[in-house]
Amino acid sequence: MEYLLKYLLLFCLFFSSLLAQSELSLKTIKFSGELKPNIKKRVSIKTIESLGIKSFEVLDPYTKIKTKYSGVNLKTFANFFANENTKSISFNALDGYSVNITKKEWEKFHILLATRINGELVGYDKKGPLRIVYPKYKKANENFAKNLPKWIWMIKSIEFK
Ligand SMILES: Nc1nc2c(c(=O)[nH]1)N[C@H]1C(S)=C(S)[C@@H](COP(=O)(O)O)O[C@H]1N2
Ligand SMILES: [Mo]
């Protein structure tokens, strides 16, 4: 009997985390500005991931912990959503923080619009649901030091300019 209860509990835990993940994948980001025709004004994490997700092991510059970030290359993202007038994309976070990234930058640097940390979708409490990471980050490179403030997290809206 005890044995059965243990398995039932494990099953419940597994199922509830599955539910939480599917809920997070339905979270939407507000889009505005120079968008391609027929793009919705709210786009889910699931739709963003459908553009093709790649993973990178990054030594996180703040926590100093090796972290696996997965997401969509910003160039791929821009090619899909932005129209030909777009010269930059502005990311706005829940805490009012915002960064603007130019076309020149996403063509020059490898910039990742990350949806997953260590394989899991994350909520605002863990700096999700969407954040920017420079996966080829190296501390010694001055370009990367300059780009550190652009590692914006808790993104809630994106404006194409
Ligand atoms: N949403 C959000 N993202 C943010 C910030 C912030 O305040 N809010 N701070 C930025 C800055 S200025 C830097 S240098 C890095 C690291 O911030 P921290 O050192 O305060 O953790 O995250 C960036 N991402
Ligand atoms: Mo900063």
PDB file of C-alpha atoms and ligand atoms in Angstrom:
ATOM      1  CA  MET A   1       0.000   0.000   0.000  1.00  0.00           C
ATOM      2  CA  GLU A   2       2.767   2.407   0.990  1.00  0.00           C
ATOM      3  CA  TYR A   3       4.557   1.458  -2.194  1.00  0.00           C
ATOM      4  CA  LEU A   4       1.527   2.348  -4.286  1.00  0.00           C
ATOM      5  CA  LEU A   5       1.102   5.723  -2.601  1.00  0.00           C
ATOM      6  CA  LYS A   6       4.716   6.581  -3.299  1.00  0.00           C
ATOM      7  CA  TYR A   7       4.239   5.921  -6.995  1.00  0.00           C
ATOM      8  CA  LEU A   8       0.985   7.834  -7.072  1.00  0.00           C
ATOM      9  CA  LEU A   9       2.743  10.822  -5.506  1.00  0.00           C
ATOM     10  CA  LEU A  10       5.601  10.631  -8.012  1.00  0.00           C
ATOM     11  CA  PHE A  11       3.100  10.470 -10.841  1.00  0.00           C
ATOM     12  CA  CYS A  12       1.261  13.544  -9.515  1.00  0.00           C
ATOM     13  CA  LEU A  13       4.515  15.497  -9.242  1.00  0.00           C
ATOM     14  CA  PHE A  14       5.478  14.574 -12.773  1.00  0.00           C
ATOM     15  CA  PHE A  15       2.062  15.459 -14.132  1.00  0.00           C
ATOM     16  CA  SER A  16       1.884  18.835 -12.387  1.00  0.00           C
ATOM     17  CA  SER A  17       5.300  19.870 -13.718  1.00  0.00           C
ATOM     18  CA  LEU A  18       4.157  18.826 -17.198  1.00  0.00           C
ATOM     19  CA  LEU A  19       1.081  21.017 -16.788  1.00  0.00           C
ATOM     20  CA  ALA A  20       3.165  23.964 -15.551  1.00  0.00           C
ATOM     21  CA  GLN A  21       5.462  23.657 -18.577  1.00  0.00           C
ATOM     22  CA  SER A  22       2.594  23.581 -21.054  1.00  0.00           C
ATOM     23  CA  GLU A  23       1.055  26.608 -19.335  1.00  0.00           C
ATOM     24  CA  LEU A  24       4.357  28.495 -19.658  1.00  0.00           C
ATOM     25  CA  SER A  25       4.593  27.646 -23.356  1.00  0.00           C
ATOM     26  CA  LEU A  26       1.242  29.400 -23.876  1.00  0.00           C
ATOM     27  CA  LYS A  27       2.469  32.628 -22.268  1.00  0.00           C
ATOM     28  CA  THR A  28       2.406  35.473 -24.781  1.00  0.00           C
ATOM     29  CA  ILE A  29       4.648  38.429 -25.550  1.00  0.00           C
ATOM     30  CA  LYS A  30       3.143  41.655 -26.901  1.00  0.00           C
ATOM     31  CA  PHE A  31       4.438  42.584 -30.367  1.00  0.00           C
ATOM     32  CA  SER A  32       4.175  46.013 -32.039  1.00  0.00           C
ATOM     33  CA  GLY A  33       5.664  48.176 -34.792  1.00  0.00           C
ATOM     34  CA  GLU A  34       7.138  47.192 -38.128  1.00  0.00           C
ATOM     35  CA  LEU A  35       5.772  43.648 -38.315  1.00  0.00           C
ATOM     36  CA  LYS A  36       5.232  41.494 -41.370  1.00  0.00           C
ATOM     37  CA  PRO A  37       1.562  41.299 -42.426  1.00  0.00           C
ATOM     38  CA  ASN A  38      -0.588  38.678 -40.638  1.00  0.00           C
ATOM     39  CA  ILE A  39       1.563  38.545 -37.511  1.00  0.00           C
ATOM     40  CA  LYS A  40      -0.583  38.513 -34.380  1.00  0.00           C
ATOM     41  CA  LYS A  41      -0.112  41.253 -31.749  1.00  0.00           C
ATOM     42  CA  ARG A  42       0.484  38.590 -29.118  1.00  0.00           C
ATOM     43  CA  VAL A  43       2.877  35.765 -29.844  1.00  0.00           C
ATOM     44  CA  SER A  44       3.309  32.724 -27.602  1.00  0.00           C
ATOM     45  CA  ILE A  45       6.573  31.202 -26.403  1.00  0.00           C
ATOM     46  CA  LYS A  46       5.505  28.058 -28.286  1.00  0.00           C
ATOM     47  CA  THR A  47       5.306  29.992 -31.581  1.00  0.00           C
ATOM     48  CA  ILE A  48       8.701  31.618 -30.983  1.00  0.00           C
ATOM     49  CA  GLU A  49      10.229  28.187 -30.305  1.00  0.00           C
ATOM     50  CA  SER A  50       8.690  26.812 -33.509  1.00  0.00           C
ATOM     51  CA  LEU A  51      11.199  28.936 -35.485  1.00  0.00           C
ATOM     52  CA  GLY A  52      13.930  26.505 -34.443  1.00  0.00           C
ATOM     53  CA  ILE A  53      15.459  26.123 -31.042  1.00  0.00           C
ATOM     54  CA  LYS A  54      19.184  25.721 -30.352  1.00  0.00           C
ATOM     55  CA  SER A  55      21.021  25.111 -27.080  1.00  0.00           C
ATOM     56  CA  PHE A  56      24.282  26.543 -25.753  1.00  0.00           C
ATOM     57  CA  GLU A  57      26.294  25.940 -22.593  1.00  0.00           C
ATOM     58  CA  VAL A  58      27.142  29.390 -21.247  1.00  0.00           C
ATOM     59  CA  LEU A  59      29.153  30.400 -18.214  1.00  0.00           C
ATOM     60  CA  ASP A  60      26.641  32.878 -16.849  1.00  0.00           C
ATOM     61  CA  PRO A  61      28.467  36.187 -16.257  1.00  0.00           C
ATOM     62  CA  TYR A  62      26.434  37.049 -13.139  1.00  0.00           C
ATOM     63  CA  THR A  63      25.918  33.782 -11.344  1.00  0.00           C
ATOM     64  CA  LYS A  64      29.234  32.306 -12.622  1.00  0.00           C
ATOM     65  CA  ILE A  65      27.356  29.053 -13.056  1.00  0.00           C
ATOM     66  CA  LYS A  66      27.503  27.005 -16.234  1.00  0.00           C
ATOM     67  CA  THR A  67      23.975  27.201 -17.623  1.00  0.00           C
ATOM     68  CA  LYS A  68      22.313  25.691 -20.675  1.00  0.00           C
ATOM     69  CA  TYR A  69      20.297  28.305 -22.531  1.00  0.00           C
ATOM     70  CA  SER A  70      17.979  27.277 -25.375  1.00  0.00           C
ATOM     71  CA  GLY A  71      16.182  29.560 -27.775  1.00  0.00           C
ATOM     72  CA  VAL A  72      15.977  31.169 -31.172  1.00  0.00           C
ATOM     73  CA  ASN A  73      18.735  33.118 -32.877  1.00  0.00           C
ATOM     74  CA  LEU A  74      17.722  36.798 -33.002  1.00  0.00           C
ATOM     75  CA  LYS A  75      18.550  36.917 -36.714  1.00  0.00           C
ATOM     76  CA  THR A  76      16.135  34.037 -37.415  1.00  0.00           C
ATOM     77  CA  PHE A  77      13.534  35.754 -35.217  1.00  0.00           C
ATOM     78  CA  ALA A  78      13.941  39.093 -37.043  1.00  0.00           C
ATOM     79  CA  ASN A  79      13.794  37.451 -40.482  1.00  0.00           C
ATOM     80  CA  PHE A  80      10.498  35.839 -39.538  1.00  0.00           C
ATOM     81  CA  PHE A  81       8.656  38.685 -37.754  1.00  0.00           C
ATOM     82  CA  ALA A  82      10.186  41.989 -38.888  1.00  0.00           C
ATOM     83  CA  ASN A  83       9.222  43.734 -42.112  1.00  0.00           C
ATOM     84  CA  GLU A  84      11.723  45.417 -44.441  1.00  0.00           C
ATOM     85  CA  ASN A  85      11.445  48.780 -42.595  1.00  0.00           C
ATOM     86  CA  THR A  86      12.778  47.351 -39.324  1.00  0.00           C
ATOM     87  CA  LYS A  87      16.124  48.824 -38.342  1.00  0.00           C
ATOM     88  CA  SER A  88      16.129  47.784 -34.704  1.00  0.00           C
ATOM     89  CA  ILE A  89      14.152  45.806 -32.134  1.00  0.00           C
ATOM     90  CA  SER A  90      13.337  47.103 -28.691  1.00  0.00           C
ATOM     91  CA  PHE A  91      12.801  44.653 -25.797  1.00  0.00           C
ATOM     92  CA  ASN A  92      10.852  45.777 -22.744  1.00  0.00           C
ATOM     93  CA  ALA A  93      10.874  43.964 -19.408  1.00  0.00           C
ATOM     94  CA  LEU A  94       8.388  43.660 -16.572  1.00  0.00           C
ATOM     95  CA  ASP A  95      10.546  45.893 -14.321  1.00  0.00           C
ATOM     96  CA  GLY A  96      10.624  48.737 -16.891  1.00  0.00           C
ATOM     97  CA  TYR A  97      14.134  47.870 -18.092  1.00  0.00           C
ATOM     98  CA  SER A  98      14.531  47.988 -21.871  1.00  0.00           C
ATOM     99  CA  VAL A  99      17.194  47.490 -24.506  1.00  0.00           C
ATOM    100  CA  ASN A 100      17.327  48.270 -28.192  1.00  0.00           C
ATOM    101  CA  ILE A 101      19.256  45.999 -30.567  1.00  0.00           C
ATOM    102  CA  THR A 102      20.047  47.121 -34.111  1.00  0.00           C
ATOM    103  CA  LYS A 103      20.006  45.017 -37.261  1.00  0.00           C
ATOM    104  CA  LYS A 104      23.756  45.584 -37.539  1.00  0.00           C
ATOM    105  CA  GLU A 105      24.200  43.992 -34.093  1.00  0.00           C
ATOM    106  CA  TRP A 106      22.069  40.892 -34.723  1.00  0.00           C
ATOM    107  CA  GLU A 107      23.905  40.360 -37.986  1.00  0.00           C
ATOM    108  CA  LYS A 108      27.320  40.755 -36.380  1.00  0.00           C
ATOM    109  CA  PHE A 109      26.923  38.970 -33.026  1.00  0.00           C
ATOM    110  CA  HIS A 110      25.405  35.679 -32.138  1.00  0.00           C
ATOM    111  CA  ILE A 111      22.427  36.779 -30.022  1.00  0.00           C
ATOM    112  CA  LEU A 112      20.032  34.246 -28.538  1.00  0.00           C
ATOM    113  CA  LEU A 113      16.442  34.976 -27.591  1.00  0.00           C
ATOM    114  CA  ALA A 114      16.317  32.332 -24.880  1.00  0.00           C
ATOM    115  CA  THR A 115      13.104  30.560 -23.868  1.00  0.00           C
ATOM    116  CA  ARG A 116      14.637  27.792 -21.726  1.00  0.00           C
ATOM    117  CA  ILE A 117      17.100  27.508 -18.883  1.00  0.00           C
ATOM    118  CA  ASN A 118      18.568  24.029 -18.451  1.00  0.00           C
ATOM    119  CA  GLY A 119      15.842  22.656 -20.696  1.00  0.00           C
ATOM    120  CA  GLU A 120      12.899  24.121 -18.764  1.00  0.00           C
ATOM    121  CA  LEU A 121      10.560  26.954 -19.643  1.00  0.00           C
ATOM    122  CA  VAL A 122      10.682  29.547 -16.859  1.00  0.00           C
ATOM    123  CA  GLY A 123       8.347  32.170 -15.413  1.00  0.00           C
ATOM    124  CA  TYR A 124       9.072  35.748 -14.298  1.00  0.00           C
ATOM    125  CA  ASP A 125      10.288  34.392 -10.945  1.00  0.00           C
ATOM    126  CA  LYS A 126      13.244  32.802 -12.745  1.00  0.00           C
ATOM    127  CA  LYS A 127      13.931  35.707 -15.135  1.00  0.00           C
ATOM    128  CA  GLY A 128      11.736  34.192 -17.850  1.00  0.00           C
ATOM    129  CA  PRO A 129       9.696  33.729 -19.936  1.00  0.00           C
ATOM    130  CA  LEU A 130      12.066  35.231 -22.474  1.00  0.00           C
ATOM    131  CA  ARG A 131      15.550  36.685 -22.183  1.00  0.00           C
ATOM    132  CA  ILE A 132      18.550  37.712 -24.230  1.00  0.00           C
ATOM    133  CA  VAL A 133      21.815  35.840 -23.982  1.00  0.00           C
ATOM    134  CA  TYR A 134      25.050  36.236 -25.902  1.00  0.00           C
ATOM    135  CA  PRO A 135      25.999  32.527 -26.030  1.00  0.00           C
ATOM    136  CA  LYS A 136      29.516  33.086 -27.375  1.00  0.00           C
ATOM    137  CA  TYR A 137      30.246  35.325 -24.384  1.00  0.00           C
ATOM    138  CA  LYS A 138      33.884  35.557 -23.292  1.00  0.00           C
ATOM    139  CA  LYS A 139      34.864  37.739 -20.384  1.00  0.00           C
ATOM    140  CA  ALA A 140      38.079  38.999 -21.966  1.00  0.00           C
ATOM    141  CA  ASN A 141      36.411  40.251 -25.136  1.00  0.00           C
ATOM    142  CA  GLU A 142      35.588  43.950 -24.790  1.00  0.00           C
ATOM    143  CA  ASN A 143      32.638  43.715 -27.195  1.00  0.00           C
ATOM    144  CA  PHE A 144      30.992  41.281 -24.853  1.00  0.00           C
ATOM    145  CA  ALA A 145      31.664  43.445 -21.805  1.00  0.00           C
ATOM    146  CA  LYS A 146      29.965  46.283 -23.683  1.00  0.00           C
ATOM    147  CA  ASN A 147      27.002  44.017 -24.424  1.00  0.00           C
ATOM    148  CA  LEU A 148      26.507  42.786 -20.855  1.00  0.00           C
ATOM    149  CA  PRO A 149      23.723  45.293 -20.030  1.00  0.00           C
ATOM    150  CA  LYS A 150      21.829  43.885 -23.011  1.00  0.00           C
ATOM    151  CA  TRP A 151      21.242  40.535 -21.303  1.00  0.00           C
ATOM    152  CA  ILE A 152      17.666  41.617 -20.589  1.00  0.00           C
ATOM    153  CA  TRP A 153      15.347  39.210 -18.783  1.00  0.00           C
ATOM    154  CA  MET A 154      11.576  39.112 -17.955  1.00  0.00           C
ATOM    155  CA  ILE A 155      10.762  40.384 -21.469  1.00  0.00           C
ATOM    156  CA  LYS A 156       7.055  41.188 -21.756  1.00  0.00           C
ATOM    157  CA  SER A 157       6.868  43.204 -24.989  1.00  0.00           C
ATOM    158  CA  ILE A 158       8.846  43.643 -28.198  1.00  0.00           C
ATOM    159  CA  GLU A 159       8.701  46.632 -30.535  1.00  0.00           C
ATOM    160  CA  PHE A 160       9.963  46.454 -34.108  1.00  0.00           C
ATOM    161  CA  LYS A 161      11.332  49.881 -35.113  1.00  0.00           C
TER     162      LYS A 161
HETATM  163  N1  LIG B   1      14.813  42.962 -16.842  1.00  0.00           N
HETATM  164  C1  LIG B   1      16.038  43.394 -16.540  1.00  0.00           C
HETATM  165  N2  LIG B   1      17.096  42.898 -17.212  1.00  0.00           N
HETATM  166  C2  LIG B   1      18.351  43.359 -16.930  1.00  0.00           C
HETATM  167  C3  LIG B   1      18.562  44.341 -15.961  1.00  0.00           C
HETATM  168  C4  LIG B   1      17.427  44.816 -15.273  1.00  0.00           C
HETATM  169  O1  LIG B   1      17.508  45.675 -14.394  1.00  0.00           O
HETATM  170  N3  LIG B   1      16.188  44.331 -15.576  1.00  0.00           N
HETATM  171  N4  LIG B   1      19.863  44.819 -15.728  1.00  0.00           N
HETATM  172  C5  LIG B   1      20.796  44.733 -16.849  1.00  0.00           C
HETATM  173  C6  LIG B   1      22.152  45.179 -16.559  1.00  0.00           C
HETATM  174  S1  LIG B   1      22.476  46.847 -16.522  1.00  0.00           S
HETATM  175  C7  LIG B   1      23.172  44.301 -16.425  1.00  0.00           C
HETATM  176  S2  LIG B   1      24.773  44.797 -16.278  1.00  0.00           S
HETATM  177  C8  LIG B   1      22.863  42.891 -16.370  1.00  0.00           C
HETATM  178  C9  LIG B   1      23.257  42.355 -15.023  1.00  0.00           C
HETATM  179  O2  LIG B   1      22.518  42.943 -14.039  1.00  0.00           O
HETATM  180  P1  LIG B   1      22.882  42.646 -12.540  1.00  0.00           P
HETATM  181  O3  LIG B   1      24.379  42.725 -12.449  1.00  0.00           O
HETATM  182  O4  LIG B   1      22.184  43.718 -11.771  1.00  0.00           O
HETATM  183  O5  LIG B   1      22.374  41.269 -12.249  1.00  0.00           O
HETATM  184  O6  LIG B   1      21.495  42.543 -16.608  1.00  0.00           O
HETATM  185  C10 LIG B   1      20.784  43.348 -17.450  1.00  0.00           C
HETATM  186  N5  LIG B   1      19.417  42.835 -17.603  1.00  0.00           N
HETATM  187 MO    MO B   2      24.623  47.021 -15.680  1.00  0.00          MO
END
